[in-house]
Structures are given as structure tokens and as C-alpha cells.
Amino acid sequence: MKHTVSVLVANESGVLARVASLFSRRGFNIESLSVGKTDKEDISRITIVVEGDDRVLEQLTKQLNKLIVVHKISDLTQESVVSRGLALIKVKATATTRSEIMQIVDIFRGKIVDVAADSIMVEITGNEDKVNAIEELLRPFGIKELVRTGKIAMARGKK
């Protein structure tokens, strides 16, 4: 099972390395990792997606709580959340395929962020399924380059 964990940490140098090394020392693979500042300048939020059962999550939570820089850990797996990812996809484009690519991007509410003689760069945001779907639809045109961010997530409502 994939678990999505939100960790509020001190916004200091080396914190991300300490958190990531905690996972690698225990042999857990991080499927997605995203980090950024929050509304408080001294706090950052790390969103981690990790594969494992509830025992794995419990062990990781206990280990994270031992780190002084960790302020709060939230398991968002079973919560009602809003989650997003971002992808930039550079697709081969010719005069004949350009309009079809642009239609696909429009259907997915993506953005064309760069146009060159032989390619189009697409920006797409959304949940993992949406990003995967447009990637698969663009693949037959020829993906020249692709980069994706890690998942970011926030619980809905008062949490």
C-alpha cells in the first residue's frame, strides 16, 4: 500500500538529508518526495509517498519523531486530501501533429509553455492519474524529455 505522509520540519539546512537518510538506512524506497516552505518562514513541509504496510508506516513515524527538527507528522493516506503533481513534457511536434497535441493539452487543461520548430513543451498539473493519462496520450508523438515533481498534498477542511 502507498502511504502519503506530511512532515512539518524546521526550515534549516541538512534537514531533508536527515529525513531521507532515515528512510534509506531502513531500506525503504521513497516513491515521491517534495519539500517547500510553509506559511511560516521557519517551517517546511515534506510530503513523502512510501510503499509499505501499516507496520512500516508506524516504524517510520516513530523514527521521524526522534528527530528534533520534526514538529508534526500526519498520515494523509486515509484522509480526504487535495493532492497535485506537476509535469513538464517536451513532445516531438511537426506541422501536421502540432494541432492534435494542442487539442490533447487543452482537454487536460494543461498549458503550452514553449514552442520550438520540432517540439512543444507542455505543463500539466493534477493528481497522479491525470498526469499519467496525458503522458500516455502524448507518448505516440514521441516524448523527447519529461520531468515530474513529487506529490504535494494537504488535508481538506479544518485539519
Coordinates of N, CA and C in Angstrom, one line a residue, residues 1-5 23 27-33 47-53 56-57 60 75 77:
M1 N 0.8 -1.2 0.0 CA 0.0 0.0 0.0 C 0.9 1.2 0.0
K2 N 0.5 2.3 -0.7 CA 1.2 3.5 -0.7 C 0.7 4.4 0.4
H3 N 1.6 5.0 1.1 CA 1.2 5.9 2.2 C 1.7 7.3 1.9
T4 N 0.9 8.3 2.1 CA 1.3 9.7 1.9 C 1.4 10.3 3.3
V5 N 2.6 10.8 3.6 CA 2.9 11.3 4.9 C 3.4 12.8 4.7
F23 N 15.1 7.0 5.9 CA 14.4 6.1 5.1 C 15.4 5.1 4.5
G27 N 16.1 0.8 4.5 CA 15.8 0.1 3.3 C 14.4 0.4 2.7
F28 N 13.8 1.5 3.0 CA 12.6 1.9 2.4 C 12.8 2.8 1.2
N29 N 12.1 2.5 0.2 CA 12.2 3.3 -1.0 C 11.1 4.4 -1.0
I30 N 11.6 5.6 -1.2 CA 10.7 6.8 -1.3 C 10.2 6.9 -2.7
E31 N 8.9 6.8 -2.9 CA 8.4 6.8 -4.3 C 8.3 8.3 -4.8
S32 N 8.0 9.2 -3.8 CA 7.8 10.6 -4.2 C 8.2 11.4 -3.0
L33 N 8.9 12.5 -3.2 CA 9.3 13.4 -2.1 C 9.3 14.8 -2.6
T47 N 6.5 16.3 1.9 CA 5.4 15.3 1.6 C 6.1 14.1 1.0
I48 N 5.9 12.9 1.6 CA 6.6 11.7 1.2 C 5.6 10.6 0.9
V49 N 5.8 10.0 -0.2 CA 5.0 8.8 -0.6 C 5.9 7.6 -0.5
V50 N 5.5 6.6 0.3 CA 6.3 5.4 0.6 C 5.4 4.2 0.5
E51 N 6.0 3.1 -0.1 CA 5.2 1.9 -0.2 C 5.5 1.0 1.0
G52 N 4.5 0.4 1.6 CA 4.6 -0.5 2.7 C 3.3 -0.7 3.5
D53 N 3.3 -1.6 4.4 CA 2.1 -1.9 5.2 C 2.1 -0.9 6.4
V56 N 5.2 -0.7 8.6 CA 6.3 0.1 8.0 C 6.0 1.6 8.3
L57 N 4.8 2.0 8.2 CA 4.4 3.4 8.5 C 4.6 3.7 9.9
L60 N 8.4 4.1 10.6 CA 8.9 5.3 10.1 C 8.5 6.5 10.9
D75 N -0.3 11.3 8.7 CA -0.5 10.3 7.7 C -1.8 10.7 7.0
T77 N -2.9 9.2 4.2 CA -3.3 8.1 3.4 C -4.8 7.9 3.4

